[in-house]
PDB file of C-alpha atoms and ligand atoms in Angstrom:
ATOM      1  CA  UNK A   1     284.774  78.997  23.025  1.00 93.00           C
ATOM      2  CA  UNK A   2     286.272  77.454  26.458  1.00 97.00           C
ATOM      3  CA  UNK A   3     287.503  74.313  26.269  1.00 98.00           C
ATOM      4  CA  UNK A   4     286.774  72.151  30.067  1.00 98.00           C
ATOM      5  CA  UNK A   5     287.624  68.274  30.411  1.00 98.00           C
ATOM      6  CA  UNK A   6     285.191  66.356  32.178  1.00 98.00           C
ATOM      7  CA  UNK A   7     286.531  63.226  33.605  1.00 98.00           C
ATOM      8  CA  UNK A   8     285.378  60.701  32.400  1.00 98.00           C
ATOM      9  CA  UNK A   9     286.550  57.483  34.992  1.00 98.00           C
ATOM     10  CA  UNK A  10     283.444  57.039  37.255  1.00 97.00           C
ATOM     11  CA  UNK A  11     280.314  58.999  38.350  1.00 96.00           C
ATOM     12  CA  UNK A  12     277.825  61.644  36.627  1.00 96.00           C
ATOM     13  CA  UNK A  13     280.288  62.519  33.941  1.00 97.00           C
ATOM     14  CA  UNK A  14     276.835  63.424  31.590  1.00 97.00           C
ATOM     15  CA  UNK A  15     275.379  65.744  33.546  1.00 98.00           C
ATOM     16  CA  UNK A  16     278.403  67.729  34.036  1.00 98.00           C
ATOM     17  CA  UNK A  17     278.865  67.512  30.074  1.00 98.00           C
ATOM     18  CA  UNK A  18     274.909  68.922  29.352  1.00 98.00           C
ATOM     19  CA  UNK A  19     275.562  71.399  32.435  1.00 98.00           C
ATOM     20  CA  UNK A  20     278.803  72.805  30.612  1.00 98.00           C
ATOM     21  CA  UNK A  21     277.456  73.054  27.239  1.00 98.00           C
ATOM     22  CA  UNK A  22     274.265  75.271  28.452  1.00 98.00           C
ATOM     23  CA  UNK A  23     277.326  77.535  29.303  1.00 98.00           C
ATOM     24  CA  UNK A  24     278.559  77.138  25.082  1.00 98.00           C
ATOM     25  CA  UNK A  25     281.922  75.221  26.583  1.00 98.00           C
ATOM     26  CA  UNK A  26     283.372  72.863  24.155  1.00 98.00           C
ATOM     27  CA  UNK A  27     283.388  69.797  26.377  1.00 98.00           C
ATOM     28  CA  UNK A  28     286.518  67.116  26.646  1.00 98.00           C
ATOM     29  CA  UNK A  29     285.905  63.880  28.001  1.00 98.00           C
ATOM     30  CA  UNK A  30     289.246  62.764  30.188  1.00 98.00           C
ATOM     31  CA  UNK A  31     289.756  59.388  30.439  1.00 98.00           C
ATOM     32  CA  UNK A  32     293.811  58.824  29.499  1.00 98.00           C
ATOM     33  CA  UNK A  33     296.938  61.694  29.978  1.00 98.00           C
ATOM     34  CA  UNK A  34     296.758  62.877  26.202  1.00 98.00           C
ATOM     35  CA  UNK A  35     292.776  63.667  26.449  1.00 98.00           C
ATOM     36  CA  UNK A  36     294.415  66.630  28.663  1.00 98.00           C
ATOM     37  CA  UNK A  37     295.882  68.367  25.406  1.00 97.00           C
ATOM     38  CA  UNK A  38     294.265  71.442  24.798  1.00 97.00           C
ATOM     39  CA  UNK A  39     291.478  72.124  28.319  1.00 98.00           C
ATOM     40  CA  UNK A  40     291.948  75.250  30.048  1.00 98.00           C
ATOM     41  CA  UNK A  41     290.348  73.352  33.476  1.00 98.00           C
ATOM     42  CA  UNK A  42     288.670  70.149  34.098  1.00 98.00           C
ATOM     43  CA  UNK A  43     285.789  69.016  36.442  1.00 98.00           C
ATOM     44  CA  UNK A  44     285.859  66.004  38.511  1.00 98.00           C
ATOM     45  CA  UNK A  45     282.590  64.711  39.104  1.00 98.00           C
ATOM     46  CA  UNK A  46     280.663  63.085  41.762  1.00 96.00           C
ATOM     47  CA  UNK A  47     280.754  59.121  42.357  1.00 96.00           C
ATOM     48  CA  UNK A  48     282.404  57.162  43.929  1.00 96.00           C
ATOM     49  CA  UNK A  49     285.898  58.355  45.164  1.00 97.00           C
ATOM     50  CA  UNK A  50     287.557  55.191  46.244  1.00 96.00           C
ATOM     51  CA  UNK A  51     286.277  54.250  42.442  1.00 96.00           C
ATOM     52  CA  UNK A  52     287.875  57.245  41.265  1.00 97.00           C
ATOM     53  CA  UNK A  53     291.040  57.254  43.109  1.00 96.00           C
ATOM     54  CA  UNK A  54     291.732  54.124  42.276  1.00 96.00           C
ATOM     55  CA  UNK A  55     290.962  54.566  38.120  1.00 97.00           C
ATOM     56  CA  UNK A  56     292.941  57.865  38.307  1.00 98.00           C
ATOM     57  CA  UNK A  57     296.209  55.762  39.400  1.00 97.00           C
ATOM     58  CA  UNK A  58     295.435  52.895  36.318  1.00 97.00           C
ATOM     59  CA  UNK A  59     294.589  55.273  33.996  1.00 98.00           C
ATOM     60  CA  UNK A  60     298.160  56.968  34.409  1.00 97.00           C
ATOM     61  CA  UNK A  61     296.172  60.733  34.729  1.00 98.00           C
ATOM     62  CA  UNK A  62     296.973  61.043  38.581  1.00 98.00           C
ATOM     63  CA  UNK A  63     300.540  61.789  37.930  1.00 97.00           C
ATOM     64  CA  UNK A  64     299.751  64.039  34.664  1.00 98.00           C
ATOM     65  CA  UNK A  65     297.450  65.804  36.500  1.00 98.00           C
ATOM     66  CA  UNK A  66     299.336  66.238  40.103  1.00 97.00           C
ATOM     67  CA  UNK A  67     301.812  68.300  37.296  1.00 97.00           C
ATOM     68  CA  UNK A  68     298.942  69.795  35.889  1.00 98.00           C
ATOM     69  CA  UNK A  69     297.446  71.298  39.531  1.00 98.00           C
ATOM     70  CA  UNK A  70     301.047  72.740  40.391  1.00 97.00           C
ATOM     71  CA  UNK A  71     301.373  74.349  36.884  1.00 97.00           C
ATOM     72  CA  UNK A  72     297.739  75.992  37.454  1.00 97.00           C
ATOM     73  CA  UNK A  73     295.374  73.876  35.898  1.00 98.00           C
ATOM     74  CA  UNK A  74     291.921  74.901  37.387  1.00 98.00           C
ATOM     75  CA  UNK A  75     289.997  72.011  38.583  1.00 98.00           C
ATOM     76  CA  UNK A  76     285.999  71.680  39.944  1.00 98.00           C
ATOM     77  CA  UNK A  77     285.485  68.694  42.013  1.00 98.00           C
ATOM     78  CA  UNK A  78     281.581  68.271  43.038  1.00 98.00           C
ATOM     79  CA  UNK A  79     281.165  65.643  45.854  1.00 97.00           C
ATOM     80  CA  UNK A  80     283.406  62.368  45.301  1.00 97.00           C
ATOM     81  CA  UNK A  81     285.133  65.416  43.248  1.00 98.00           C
ATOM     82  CA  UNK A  82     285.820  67.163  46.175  1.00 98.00           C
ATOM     83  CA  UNK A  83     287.165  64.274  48.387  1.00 98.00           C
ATOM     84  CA  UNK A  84     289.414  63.418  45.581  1.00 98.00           C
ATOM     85  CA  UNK A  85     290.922  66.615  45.581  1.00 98.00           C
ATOM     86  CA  UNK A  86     290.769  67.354  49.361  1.00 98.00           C
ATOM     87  CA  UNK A  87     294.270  67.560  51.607  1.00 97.00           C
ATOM     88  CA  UNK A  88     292.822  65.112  54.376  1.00 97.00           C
ATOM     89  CA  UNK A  89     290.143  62.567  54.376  1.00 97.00           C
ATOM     90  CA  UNK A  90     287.806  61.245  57.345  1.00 96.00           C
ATOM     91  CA  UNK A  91     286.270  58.037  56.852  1.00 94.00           C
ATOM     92  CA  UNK A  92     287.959  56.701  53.555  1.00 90.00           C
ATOM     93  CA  UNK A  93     289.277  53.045  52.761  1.00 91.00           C
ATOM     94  CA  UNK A  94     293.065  52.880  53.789  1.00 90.00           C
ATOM     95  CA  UNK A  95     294.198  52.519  50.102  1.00 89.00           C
ATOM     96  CA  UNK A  96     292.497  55.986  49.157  1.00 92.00           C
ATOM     97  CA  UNK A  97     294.475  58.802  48.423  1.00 95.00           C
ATOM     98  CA  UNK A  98     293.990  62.784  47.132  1.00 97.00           C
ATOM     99  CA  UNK A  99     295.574  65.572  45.397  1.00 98.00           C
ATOM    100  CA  UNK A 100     296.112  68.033  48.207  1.00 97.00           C
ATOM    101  CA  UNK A 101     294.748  70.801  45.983  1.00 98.00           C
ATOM    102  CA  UNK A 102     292.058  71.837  48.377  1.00 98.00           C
ATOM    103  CA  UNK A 103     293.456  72.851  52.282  1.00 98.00           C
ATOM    104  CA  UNK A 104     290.182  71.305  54.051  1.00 98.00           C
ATOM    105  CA  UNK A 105     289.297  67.861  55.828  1.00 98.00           C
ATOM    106  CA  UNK A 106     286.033  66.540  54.388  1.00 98.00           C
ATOM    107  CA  UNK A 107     284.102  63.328  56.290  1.00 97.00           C
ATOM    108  CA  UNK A 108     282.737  60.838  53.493  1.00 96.00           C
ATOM    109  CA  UNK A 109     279.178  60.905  53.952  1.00 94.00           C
ATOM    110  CA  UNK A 110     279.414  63.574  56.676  1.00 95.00           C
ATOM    111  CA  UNK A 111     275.728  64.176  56.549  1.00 92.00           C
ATOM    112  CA  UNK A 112     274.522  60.476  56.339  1.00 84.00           C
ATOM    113  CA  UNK A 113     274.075  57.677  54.287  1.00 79.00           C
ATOM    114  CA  UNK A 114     272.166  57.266  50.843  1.00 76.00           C
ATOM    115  CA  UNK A 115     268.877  56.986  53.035  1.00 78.00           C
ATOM    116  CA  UNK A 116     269.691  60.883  54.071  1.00 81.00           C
ATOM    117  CA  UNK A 117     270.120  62.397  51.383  1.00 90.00           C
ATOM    118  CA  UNK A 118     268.272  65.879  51.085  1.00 93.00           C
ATOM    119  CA  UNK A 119     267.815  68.852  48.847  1.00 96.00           C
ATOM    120  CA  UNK A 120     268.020  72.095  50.141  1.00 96.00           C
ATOM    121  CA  UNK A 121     268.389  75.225  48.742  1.00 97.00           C
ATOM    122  CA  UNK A 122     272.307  76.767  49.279  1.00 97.00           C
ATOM    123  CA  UNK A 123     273.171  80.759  49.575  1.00 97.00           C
ATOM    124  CA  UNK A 124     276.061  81.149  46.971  1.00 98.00           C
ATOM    125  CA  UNK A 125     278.056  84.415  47.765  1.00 96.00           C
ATOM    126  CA  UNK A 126     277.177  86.693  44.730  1.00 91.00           C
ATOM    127  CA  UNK A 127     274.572  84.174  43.088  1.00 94.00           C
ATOM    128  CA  UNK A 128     271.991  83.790  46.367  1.00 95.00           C
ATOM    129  CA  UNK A 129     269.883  80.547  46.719  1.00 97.00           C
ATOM    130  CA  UNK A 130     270.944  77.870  44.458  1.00 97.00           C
ATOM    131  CA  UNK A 131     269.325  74.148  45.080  1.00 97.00           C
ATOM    132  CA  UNK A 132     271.810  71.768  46.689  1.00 97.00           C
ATOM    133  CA  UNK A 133     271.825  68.072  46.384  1.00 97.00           C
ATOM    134  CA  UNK A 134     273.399  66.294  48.825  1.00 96.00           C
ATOM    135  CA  UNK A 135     273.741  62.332  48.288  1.00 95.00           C
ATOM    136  CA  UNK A 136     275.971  61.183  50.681  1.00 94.00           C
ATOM    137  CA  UNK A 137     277.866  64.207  50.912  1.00 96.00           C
ATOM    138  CA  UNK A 138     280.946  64.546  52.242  1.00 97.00           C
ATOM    139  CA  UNK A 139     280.558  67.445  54.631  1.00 97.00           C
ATOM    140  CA  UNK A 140     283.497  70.188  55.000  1.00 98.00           C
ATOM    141  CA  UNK A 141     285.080  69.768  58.792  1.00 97.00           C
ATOM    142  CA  UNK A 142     288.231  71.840  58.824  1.00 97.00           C
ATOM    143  CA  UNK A 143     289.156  74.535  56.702  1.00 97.00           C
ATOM    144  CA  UNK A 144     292.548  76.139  55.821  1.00 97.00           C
ATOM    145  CA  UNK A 145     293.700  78.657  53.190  1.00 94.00           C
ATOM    146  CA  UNK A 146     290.567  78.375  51.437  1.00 97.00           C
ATOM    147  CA  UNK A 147     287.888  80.832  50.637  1.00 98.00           C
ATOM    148  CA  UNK A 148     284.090  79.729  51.360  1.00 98.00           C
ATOM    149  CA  UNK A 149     281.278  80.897  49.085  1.00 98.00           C
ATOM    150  CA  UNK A 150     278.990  79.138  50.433  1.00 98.00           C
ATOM    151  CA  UNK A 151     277.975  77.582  53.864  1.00 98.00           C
ATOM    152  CA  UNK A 152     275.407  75.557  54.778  1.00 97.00           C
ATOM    153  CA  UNK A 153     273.729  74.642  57.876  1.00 96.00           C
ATOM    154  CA  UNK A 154     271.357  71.076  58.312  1.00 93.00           C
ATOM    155  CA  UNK A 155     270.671  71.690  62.008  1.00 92.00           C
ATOM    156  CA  UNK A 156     273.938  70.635  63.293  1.00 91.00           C
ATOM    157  CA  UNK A 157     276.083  74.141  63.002  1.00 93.00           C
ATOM    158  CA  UNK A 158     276.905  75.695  59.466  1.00 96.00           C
ATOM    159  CA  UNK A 159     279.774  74.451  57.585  1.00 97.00           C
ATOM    160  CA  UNK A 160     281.146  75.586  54.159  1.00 98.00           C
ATOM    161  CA  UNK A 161     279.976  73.858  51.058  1.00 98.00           C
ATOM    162  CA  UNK A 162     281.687  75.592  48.322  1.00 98.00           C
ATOM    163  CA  UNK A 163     284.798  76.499  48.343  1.00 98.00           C
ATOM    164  CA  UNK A 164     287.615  77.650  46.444  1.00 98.00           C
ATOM    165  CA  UNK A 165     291.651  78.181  46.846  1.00 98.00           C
ATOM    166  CA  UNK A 166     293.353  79.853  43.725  1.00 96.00           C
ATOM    167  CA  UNK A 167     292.465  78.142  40.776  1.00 97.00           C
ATOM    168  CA  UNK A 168     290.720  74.939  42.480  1.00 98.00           C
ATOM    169  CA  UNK A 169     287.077  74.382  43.397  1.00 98.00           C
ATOM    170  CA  UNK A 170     285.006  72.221  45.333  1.00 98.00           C
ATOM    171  CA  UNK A 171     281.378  71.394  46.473  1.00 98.00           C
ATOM    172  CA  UNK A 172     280.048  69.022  48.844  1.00 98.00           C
ATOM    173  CA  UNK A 173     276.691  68.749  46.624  1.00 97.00           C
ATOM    174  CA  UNK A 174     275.704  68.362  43.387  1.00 97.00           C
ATOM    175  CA  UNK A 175     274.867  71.450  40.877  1.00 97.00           C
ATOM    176  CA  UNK A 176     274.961  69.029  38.390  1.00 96.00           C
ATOM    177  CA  UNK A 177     271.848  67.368  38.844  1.00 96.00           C
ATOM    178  CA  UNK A 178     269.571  70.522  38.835  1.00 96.00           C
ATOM    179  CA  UNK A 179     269.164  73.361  35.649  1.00 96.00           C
ATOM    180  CA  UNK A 180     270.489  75.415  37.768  1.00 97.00           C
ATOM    181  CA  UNK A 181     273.894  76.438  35.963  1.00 98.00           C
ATOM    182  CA  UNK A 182     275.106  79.163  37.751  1.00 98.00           C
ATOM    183  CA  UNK A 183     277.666  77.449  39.975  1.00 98.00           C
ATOM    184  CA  UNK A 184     279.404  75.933  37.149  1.00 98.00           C
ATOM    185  CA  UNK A 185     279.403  79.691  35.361  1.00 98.00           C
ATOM    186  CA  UNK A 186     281.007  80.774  38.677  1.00 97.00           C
ATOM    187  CA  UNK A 187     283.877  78.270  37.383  1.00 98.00           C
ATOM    188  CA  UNK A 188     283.755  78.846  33.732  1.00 98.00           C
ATOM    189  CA  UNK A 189     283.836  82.383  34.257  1.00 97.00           C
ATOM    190  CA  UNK A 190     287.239  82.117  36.501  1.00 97.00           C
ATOM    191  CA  UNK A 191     288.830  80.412  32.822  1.00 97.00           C
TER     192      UNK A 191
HETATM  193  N1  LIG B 201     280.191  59.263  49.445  1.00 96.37           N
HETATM  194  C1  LIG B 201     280.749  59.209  48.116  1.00 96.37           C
HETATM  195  C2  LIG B 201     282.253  58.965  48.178  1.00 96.37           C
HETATM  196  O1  LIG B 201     282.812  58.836  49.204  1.00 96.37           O
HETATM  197  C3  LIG B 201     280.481  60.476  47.350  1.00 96.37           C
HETATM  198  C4  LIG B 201     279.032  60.569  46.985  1.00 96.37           C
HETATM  199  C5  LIG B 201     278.732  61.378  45.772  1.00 96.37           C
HETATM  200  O2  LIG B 201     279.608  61.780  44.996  1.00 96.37           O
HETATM  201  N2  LIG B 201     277.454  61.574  45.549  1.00 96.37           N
HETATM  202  O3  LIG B 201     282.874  58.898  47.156  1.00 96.37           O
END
């Protein structure tokens, strides 16, 4: 059986937990350094990232896990997940910081506010339509040394949506909140 943290500051922290266990992963809640002991990856979930940001500094996990990232812990960030591990952010408060795991700039709510929030359904390279949920997404606007799995386009050009560099992940929606599982075996199958 896998073991995968979940952490467990801020956000939709359950849904990732029921979403994981369809898979049969032994699920970790994070919320302190020594709830680390013993995952073989850990999903950040959607939120609030200023929220998160800010709780991963009090909590004393953003240093444990900035050691954790270099020594190739593999991370999912959905949403707020992805802005928190994102090398450049548009948009955020001044105080808000990231990991630098993932080589993109994302916008925060870079396809509207809560008001414009859609569903759509996302092509997933080697999966094919998946449902996305975006709630104010953060939308992808420069890429680097990452690889894209998925773009999508909401009338204004296509940009990526999920993407992936080594052992991290990220998504601009939210495959949490549909029983769809298969992006989340994409990432349990990389363990
Ligand atoms: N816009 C939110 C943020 O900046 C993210 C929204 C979400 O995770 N659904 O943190």
């Amino acid at each position: 059986m896998k073991h995968v943290g979940v952490l467990a500051l801020q956000g939709d922290v359950r849904e990732h937990a029921t979403t994981l266990r369809k898979l049969g992963v032994e699920v970790h809640e994070v919320r302190r350094p020594t709830d680390l002991n013993g995952i073989e990856g850990l999903v950040i979930p959607g939120g609030e990232s200023t929220t998160i940001s800010h709780l991963l500094v009090s909590s004393g996990l953003r240093d444990e896990l900035k050691s954790a990232f270099a020594d190739g812990l593999p991370v999912f960030g959905t949403c707020a997940g992805l802005i928190v591990l994102s090398a450049s952010i548009l948009d955020g408060r001044t105080d808000q910081w990231s990991f630098g795991v993932l080589d993109v700039t994302v916008k925060r709510n870079g396809y509207g506010r809560q008001t414009a929030s859609f569903e759509a359904p996302v092509d997933v390279d080697g999966i094919g339509p998946v449902p996305g949920v975006f709630i104010r997404a953060p939308r992808i606007t420069e890429v680097g040394a990452v690889e894209t799995l998925a773009s999508y386009d909401h009338g204004d050009g296509s940009h990526p949506v999920l993407i992936r560099q080594v052992q991290a992940w990220g998504c601009s929606f939210h495959p949490e909140l549909t029983a769809d599982v298969r992006v989340h075996e994409l990432f349990v199958n990389s363990l």
